Amino acid sequence: MPTILVVDDDSEIRDVIHIYLRNEGYTVLEAEDGIEAVEKTSSTAIDLIILDVMMPRMDGIRACMKIRDISDVPIIMLSAKEEDIDKITGLTTGADDYIGKPFNPLELLARVKAQLRRQSLWSKDGSSSSTIIEVRELVIDIQKHIVTIQQAPVSLTPREFSILELLASHPGQVFSPAQIYERVWNETAGYSDNTVMVHIRNLREKIERSPKEPQYIKTVWGVGYKVE
């Protein structure tokens, strides 16, 4: 079963999450702060991280950035702050999902399952049957989960990779933010936030020479996004 790292300085919250995850059969590891989380990610095979934002020594935002330097493991961030700017900050640093405190443990468990399911089903639901997608200087190796620009590797989070794979495997087709969310997150887009926009912006920062004048991920104003 997958191994999940729960990172929170509140032992009671860790205990609650641990119980729900263990009851589902997952192997659960714990860390009290960001420093310990980075250390465990470096030394242990971890399939998903639940990462609190507000912690001593190293907070979740800084920890997420450091983890992204060494791993593309899915990260769900926890925070008592639910303002849009806090969600954007968390997602910009490389998190794949965000849930506010106090949270329903069953909702968190559902998000964990969705993340793990997505991780194991990269090419599900309409993605290209080819394992290699080439768009000019951009090359996407679906099977190896590798993206290169001019043969230089590009480090993407699982969400970023999935969005890029979806758009690139349907060249010219425009996907609305809701369609992208439903395909990539495997959830119904039932609310309005900046999640897809933030991930698109992060993708452009990584693959475009000029993110403000993108050559790969185009915006069709009022409709959505496409890869030409």
mmCIF file of C-alpha atoms in Angstrom:
data_model
loop_
_atom_site.group_PDB
_atom_site.id
_atom_site.type_symbol
_atom_site.label_atom_id
_atom_site.label_comp_id
_atom_site.label_asym_id
_atom_site.label_seq_id
_atom_site.Cartn_x
_atom_site.Cartn_y
_atom_site.Cartn_z
ATOM 1 C CA MET A 1 0.000 0.000 0.000
ATOM 2 C CA PRO A 2 1.112 3.608 -0.529
ATOM 3 C CA THR A 3 3.166 5.363 2.125
ATOM 4 C CA ILE A 4 1.851 8.741 3.253
ATOM 5 C CA LEU A 5 3.791 11.337 5.238
ATOM 6 C CA VAL A 6 1.697 13.486 7.593
ATOM 7 C CA VAL A 7 3.421 16.728 8.575
ATOM 8 C CA ASP A 8 1.899 18.884 11.325
ATOM 9 C CA ASP A 9 3.209 20.318 14.596
ATOM 10 C CA ASP A 10 -0.110 19.478 16.298
ATOM 11 C CA SER A 11 0.095 15.879 17.518
ATOM 12 C CA GLU A 12 -3.690 15.606 17.884
ATOM 13 C CA ILE A 13 -4.224 16.481 14.227
ATOM 14 C CA ARG A 14 -1.525 14.007 13.201
ATOM 15 C CA ASP A 15 -3.207 11.328 15.305
ATOM 16 C CA VAL A 16 -6.626 11.909 13.704
ATOM 17 C CA ILE A 17 -5.238 11.827 10.168
ATOM 18 C CA HIS A 18 -3.093 8.802 11.024
ATOM 19 C CA ILE A 19 -6.115 6.834 12.273
ATOM 20 C CA TYR A 20 -8.204 7.508 9.156
ATOM 21 C CA LEU A 21 -5.331 6.668 6.807
ATOM 22 C CA ARG A 22 -4.327 3.554 8.724
ATOM 23 C CA ASN A 23 -7.929 2.306 8.660
ATOM 24 C CA GLU A 24 -7.727 2.468 4.845
ATOM 25 C CA GLY A 25 -4.606 0.323 4.900
ATOM 26 C CA TYR A 26 -2.051 3.026 4.140
ATOM 27 C CA THR A 27 1.403 3.068 5.682
ATOM 28 C CA VAL A 28 1.682 6.333 7.625
ATOM 29 C CA LEU A 29 4.791 8.263 8.621
ATOM 30 C CA GLU A 30 4.776 11.452 10.678
ATOM 31 C CA ALA A 31 6.869 14.608 10.941
ATOM 32 C CA GLU A 32 6.544 17.587 13.302
ATOM 33 C CA ASP A 33 7.902 20.311 11.039
ATOM 34 C CA GLY A 34 9.182 21.125 7.569
ATOM 35 C CA ILE A 35 12.787 20.224 8.274
ATOM 36 C CA GLU A 36 11.847 16.718 9.362
ATOM 37 C CA ALA A 37 9.516 16.418 6.349
ATOM 38 C CA VAL A 38 12.308 17.254 3.890
ATOM 39 C CA GLU A 39 14.654 14.816 5.607
ATOM 40 C CA LYS A 40 12.128 11.959 5.446
ATOM 41 C CA THR A 41 11.279 12.704 1.828
ATOM 42 C CA SER A 42 14.980 12.523 0.989
ATOM 43 C CA SER A 43 15.541 9.206 2.736
ATOM 44 C CA THR A 44 12.250 7.324 2.336
ATOM 45 C CA ALA A 45 10.036 6.272 -0.565
ATOM 46 C CA ILE A 46 6.889 8.339 -0.019
ATOM 47 C CA ASP A 47 3.803 8.308 -2.248
ATOM 48 C CA LEU A 48 1.984 11.374 -0.900
ATOM 49 C CA ILE A 49 2.526 14.157 1.644
ATOM 50 C CA ILE A 50 -0.073 15.936 3.776
ATOM 51 C CA LEU A 51 1.689 19.160 4.734
ATOM 52 C CA ASP A 52 0.576 21.802 7.221
ATOM 53 C CA VAL A 53 1.441 25.423 6.420
ATOM 54 C CA MET A 54 1.984 26.960 9.868
ATOM 55 C CA MET A 55 4.794 25.111 11.668
ATOM 56 C CA PRO A 56 7.894 26.040 13.694
ATOM 57 C CA ARG A 57 11.486 25.867 12.392
ATOM 58 C CA MET A 58 10.389 25.491 8.755
ATOM 59 C CA ASP A 59 6.844 26.218 7.598
ATOM 60 C CA GLY A 60 4.943 24.252 4.972
ATOM 61 C CA ILE A 61 5.512 26.747 2.160
ATOM 62 C CA ARG A 62 9.306 26.590 2.486
ATOM 63 C CA ALA A 63 9.185 22.825 2.996
ATOM 64 C CA CYS A 64 7.091 22.397 -0.150
ATOM 65 C CA MET A 65 9.625 24.370 -2.181
ATOM 66 C CA LYS A 66 12.511 22.266 -0.881
ATOM 67 C CA ILE A 67 10.633 19.005 -1.446
ATOM 68 C CA ARG A 68 9.926 20.056 -5.037
ATOM 69 C CA ASP A 69 13.689 20.295 -5.587
ATOM 70 C CA ILE A 70 14.043 16.573 -4.893
ATOM 71 C CA SER A 71 10.659 14.965 -5.580
ATOM 72 C CA ASP A 72 7.423 15.294 -7.570
ATOM 73 C CA VAL A 73 5.426 13.420 -4.902
ATOM 74 C CA PRO A 74 1.823 14.714 -4.640
ATOM 75 C CA ILE A 75 1.407 17.263 -1.833
ATOM 76 C CA ILE A 76 -1.847 18.241 -0.125
ATOM 77 C CA MET A 77 -1.450 21.377 1.973
ATOM 78 C CA LEU A 78 -3.371 22.079 5.186
ATOM 79 C CA SER A 79 -3.942 25.554 6.549
ATOM 80 C CA ALA A 80 -6.263 27.456 8.862
ATOM 81 C CA LYS A 81 -6.174 30.249 6.278
ATOM 82 C CA GLU A 82 -8.718 29.900 3.472
ATOM 83 C CA GLU A 83 -8.211 33.188 1.608
ATOM 84 C CA ASP A 84 -7.609 32.877 -2.140
ATOM 85 C CA ILE A 85 -4.140 34.414 -1.792
ATOM 86 C CA ASP A 86 -3.134 31.651 0.620
ATOM 87 C CA LYS A 87 -4.344 28.996 -1.812
ATOM 88 C CA ILE A 88 -2.421 30.658 -4.620
ATOM 89 C CA THR A 89 0.739 30.814 -2.511
ATOM 90 C CA GLY A 90 0.493 27.139 -1.643
ATOM 91 C CA LEU A 91 -0.160 26.046 -5.215
ATOM 92 C CA THR A 92 2.541 28.310 -6.620
ATOM 93 C CA THR A 93 5.160 26.609 -4.474
ATOM 94 C CA GLY A 94 4.272 23.248 -6.010
ATOM 95 C CA ALA A 95 1.410 21.838 -3.960
ATOM 96 C CA ASP A 96 -1.160 19.725 -5.813
ATOM 97 C CA ASP A 97 -4.161 20.368 -3.604
ATOM 98 C CA TYR A 98 -5.224 22.539 -0.675
ATOM 99 C CA ILE A 99 -7.709 22.028 2.147
ATOM 100 C CA GLY A 100 -8.555 24.482 4.915
ATOM 101 C CA LYS A 101 -8.710 23.816 8.632
ATOM 102 C CA PRO A 102 -10.866 22.711 10.307
ATOM 103 C CA PHE A 103 -11.381 19.954 7.754
ATOM 104 C CA ASN A 104 -13.594 16.925 7.470
ATOM 105 C CA PRO A 105 -11.325 13.851 7.720
ATOM 106 C CA LEU A 106 -13.493 12.035 5.189
ATOM 107 C CA GLU A 107 -13.008 14.858 2.681
ATOM 108 C CA LEU A 108 -9.257 14.762 3.251
ATOM 109 C CA LEU A 109 -9.320 10.997 2.762
ATOM 110 C CA ALA A 110 -11.239 11.421 -0.505
ATOM 111 C CA ARG A 111 -8.632 13.894 -1.745
ATOM 112 C CA VAL A 112 -5.828 11.538 -0.792
ATOM 113 C CA LYS A 113 -7.451 8.743 -2.783
ATOM 114 C CA ALA A 114 -7.978 11.048 -5.758
ATOM 115 C CA GLN A 115 -4.333 12.097 -5.739
ATOM 116 C CA LEU A 116 -3.076 8.533 -5.525
ATOM 117 C CA ARG A 117 -5.495 7.410 -8.235
ATOM 118 C CA ARG A 118 -4.302 10.199 -10.517
ATOM 119 C CA GLN A 119 -0.691 9.284 -9.857
ATOM 120 C CA SER A 120 -1.282 5.722 -11.031
ATOM 121 C CA LEU A 121 -3.466 6.555 -14.054
ATOM 122 C CA TRP A 122 -1.541 9.170 -16.014
ATOM 123 C CA SER A 123 -2.940 8.182 -19.397
ATOM 124 C CA LYS A 124 -6.566 7.523 -18.487
ATOM 125 C CA ASP A 125 -9.573 9.089 -20.273
ATOM 126 C CA GLY A 126 -8.567 10.239 -23.675
ATOM 127 C CA SER A 127 -4.859 10.889 -23.462
ATOM 128 C CA SER A 128 -2.685 10.051 -26.425
ATOM 129 C CA SER A 129 -1.971 6.385 -27.067
ATOM 130 C CA SER A 130 1.590 7.375 -27.919
ATOM 131 C CA THR A 131 4.022 7.537 -25.042
ATOM 132 C CA ILE A 132 5.870 10.456 -26.662
ATOM 133 C CA ILE A 133 4.271 13.793 -27.547
ATOM 134 C CA GLU A 134 6.337 16.352 -29.443
ATOM 135 C CA VAL A 135 5.321 19.984 -29.866
ATOM 136 C CA ARG A 136 8.207 21.702 -31.624
ATOM 137 C CA GLU A 137 10.999 21.886 -29.002
ATOM 138 C CA LEU A 138 8.761 20.502 -26.259
ATOM 139 C CA VAL A 139 8.894 16.717 -25.727
ATOM 140 C CA ILE A 140 6.620 14.888 -23.275
ATOM 141 C CA ASP A 141 7.443 11.283 -22.395
ATOM 142 C CA ILE A 142 4.230 10.034 -20.801
ATOM 143 C CA GLN A 143 5.524 6.624 -19.787
ATOM 144 C CA LYS A 144 8.687 7.955 -18.149
ATOM 145 C CA HIS A 145 6.937 11.093 -16.880
ATOM 146 C CA ILE A 146 9.645 13.337 -18.331
ATOM 147 C CA VAL A 147 9.357 16.721 -20.037
ATOM 148 C CA THR A 148 12.197 18.386 -21.930
ATOM 149 C CA ILE A 149 12.650 21.678 -23.774
ATOM 150 C CA GLN A 150 15.483 21.643 -26.322
ATOM 151 C CA GLN A 151 16.570 18.374 -24.645
ATOM 152 C CA ALA A 152 16.879 20.123 -21.262
ATOM 153 C CA PRO A 153 14.758 18.480 -18.524
ATOM 154 C CA VAL A 154 11.904 20.458 -16.982
ATOM 155 C CA SER A 155 10.764 19.682 -13.431
ATOM 156 C CA LEU A 156 6.960 19.590 -13.175
ATOM 157 C CA THR A 157 4.614 18.651 -10.367
ATOM 158 C CA PRO A 158 2.190 15.777 -11.035
ATOM 159 C CA ARG A 159 -0.658 18.248 -11.570
ATOM 160 C CA GLU A 160 1.382 20.360 -13.977
ATOM 161 C CA PHE A 161 2.414 17.288 -15.924
ATOM 162 C CA SER A 162 -1.179 16.078 -16.149
ATOM 163 C CA ILE A 163 -2.451 19.439 -17.410
ATOM 164 C CA LEU A 164 0.306 19.611 -20.007
ATOM 165 C CA GLU A 165 -0.332 16.018 -21.093
ATOM 166 C CA LEU A 166 -4.060 16.688 -21.438
ATOM 167 C CA LEU A 167 -3.600 19.798 -23.581
ATOM 168 C CA ALA A 168 -0.714 18.466 -25.670
ATOM 169 C CA SER A 169 -2.463 15.167 -26.441
ATOM 170 C CA HIS A 170 -5.390 17.119 -27.918
ATOM 171 C CA PRO A 171 -3.629 19.736 -30.091
ATOM 172 C CA GLY A 172 -5.846 22.630 -31.060
ATOM 173 C CA GLN A 173 -8.686 21.599 -28.757
ATOM 174 C CA VAL A 174 -9.736 24.233 -26.243
ATOM 175 C CA PHE A 175 -10.363 23.083 -22.663
ATOM 176 C CA SER A 176 -12.218 25.318 -20.227
ATOM 177 C CA PRO A 177 -10.844 25.652 -16.673
ATOM 178 C CA ALA A 178 -13.763 23.516 -15.462
ATOM 179 C CA GLN A 179 -12.963 20.773 -17.987
ATOM 180 C CA ILE A 180 -9.291 20.814 -17.011
ATOM 181 C CA TYR A 181 -10.204 20.621 -13.340
ATOM 182 C CA GLU A 182 -12.595 17.719 -13.869
ATOM 183 C CA ARG A 183 -10.107 15.770 -16.035
ATOM 184 C CA VAL A 184 -7.021 16.360 -13.911
ATOM 185 C CA TRP A 185 -8.451 16.479 -10.390
ATOM 186 C CA ASN A 186 -11.096 13.816 -11.103
ATOM 187 C CA GLU A 187 -13.642 15.994 -9.325
ATOM 188 C CA THR A 188 -16.636 18.019 -10.444
ATOM 189 C CA ALA A 189 -15.752 21.692 -10.727
ATOM 190 C CA GLY A 190 -18.431 22.897 -8.343
ATOM 191 C CA TYR A 191 -16.827 26.124 -7.148
ATOM 192 C CA SER A 192 -14.831 29.059 -8.477
ATOM 193 C CA ASP A 193 -11.204 29.509 -7.548
ATOM 194 C CA ASN A 194 -7.851 30.171 -9.157
ATOM 195 C CA THR A 195 -6.542 26.603 -9.010
ATOM 196 C CA VAL A 196 -6.296 25.922 -12.757
ATOM 197 C CA MET A 197 -5.098 29.458 -13.508
ATOM 198 C CA VAL A 198 -2.250 29.136 -11.006
ATOM 199 C CA HIS A 199 -1.135 25.790 -12.445
ATOM 200 C CA ILE A 200 -1.220 27.170 -15.990
ATOM 201 C CA ARG A 201 0.855 30.134 -14.882
ATOM 202 C CA ASN A 202 3.387 27.838 -13.217
ATOM 203 C CA LEU A 203 3.571 25.698 -16.361
ATOM 204 C CA ARG A 204 4.238 28.727 -18.531
ATOM 205 C CA GLU A 205 7.002 29.880 -16.187
ATOM 206 C CA LYS A 206 8.695 26.516 -16.701
ATOM 207 C CA ILE A 207 8.209 25.790 -20.413
ATOM 208 C CA GLU A 208 7.786 29.157 -22.128
ATOM 209 C CA ARG A 209 10.628 31.432 -23.153
ATOM 210 C CA SER A 210 8.343 34.377 -22.463
ATOM 211 C CA PRO A 211 5.442 33.406 -20.164
ATOM 212 C CA LYS A 212 3.605 36.628 -21.038
ATOM 213 C CA GLU A 213 3.778 35.692 -24.737
ATOM 214 C CA PRO A 214 3.300 31.906 -24.593
ATOM 215 C CA GLN A 215 4.097 29.792 -27.636
ATOM 216 C CA TYR A 216 2.847 26.476 -26.305
ATOM 217 C CA ILE A 217 -0.087 26.992 -23.933
ATOM 218 C CA LYS A 218 -2.391 29.509 -25.559
ATOM 219 C CA THR A 219 -5.286 31.329 -23.887
ATOM 220 C CA VAL A 220 -8.547 31.510 -25.783
ATOM 221 C CA TRP A 221 -10.119 34.436 -23.979
ATOM 222 C CA GLY A 222 -13.432 33.684 -22.371
ATOM 223 C CA VAL A 223 -13.152 29.983 -23.253
ATOM 224 C CA GLY A 224 -10.034 28.295 -21.887
ATOM 225 C CA TYR A 225 -6.624 26.961 -22.902
ATOM 226 C CA LYS A 226 -5.106 24.932 -25.725
ATOM 227 C CA VAL A 227 -1.754 23.719 -27.035
ATOM 228 C CA GLU A 228 -1.049 24.522 -30.683
#
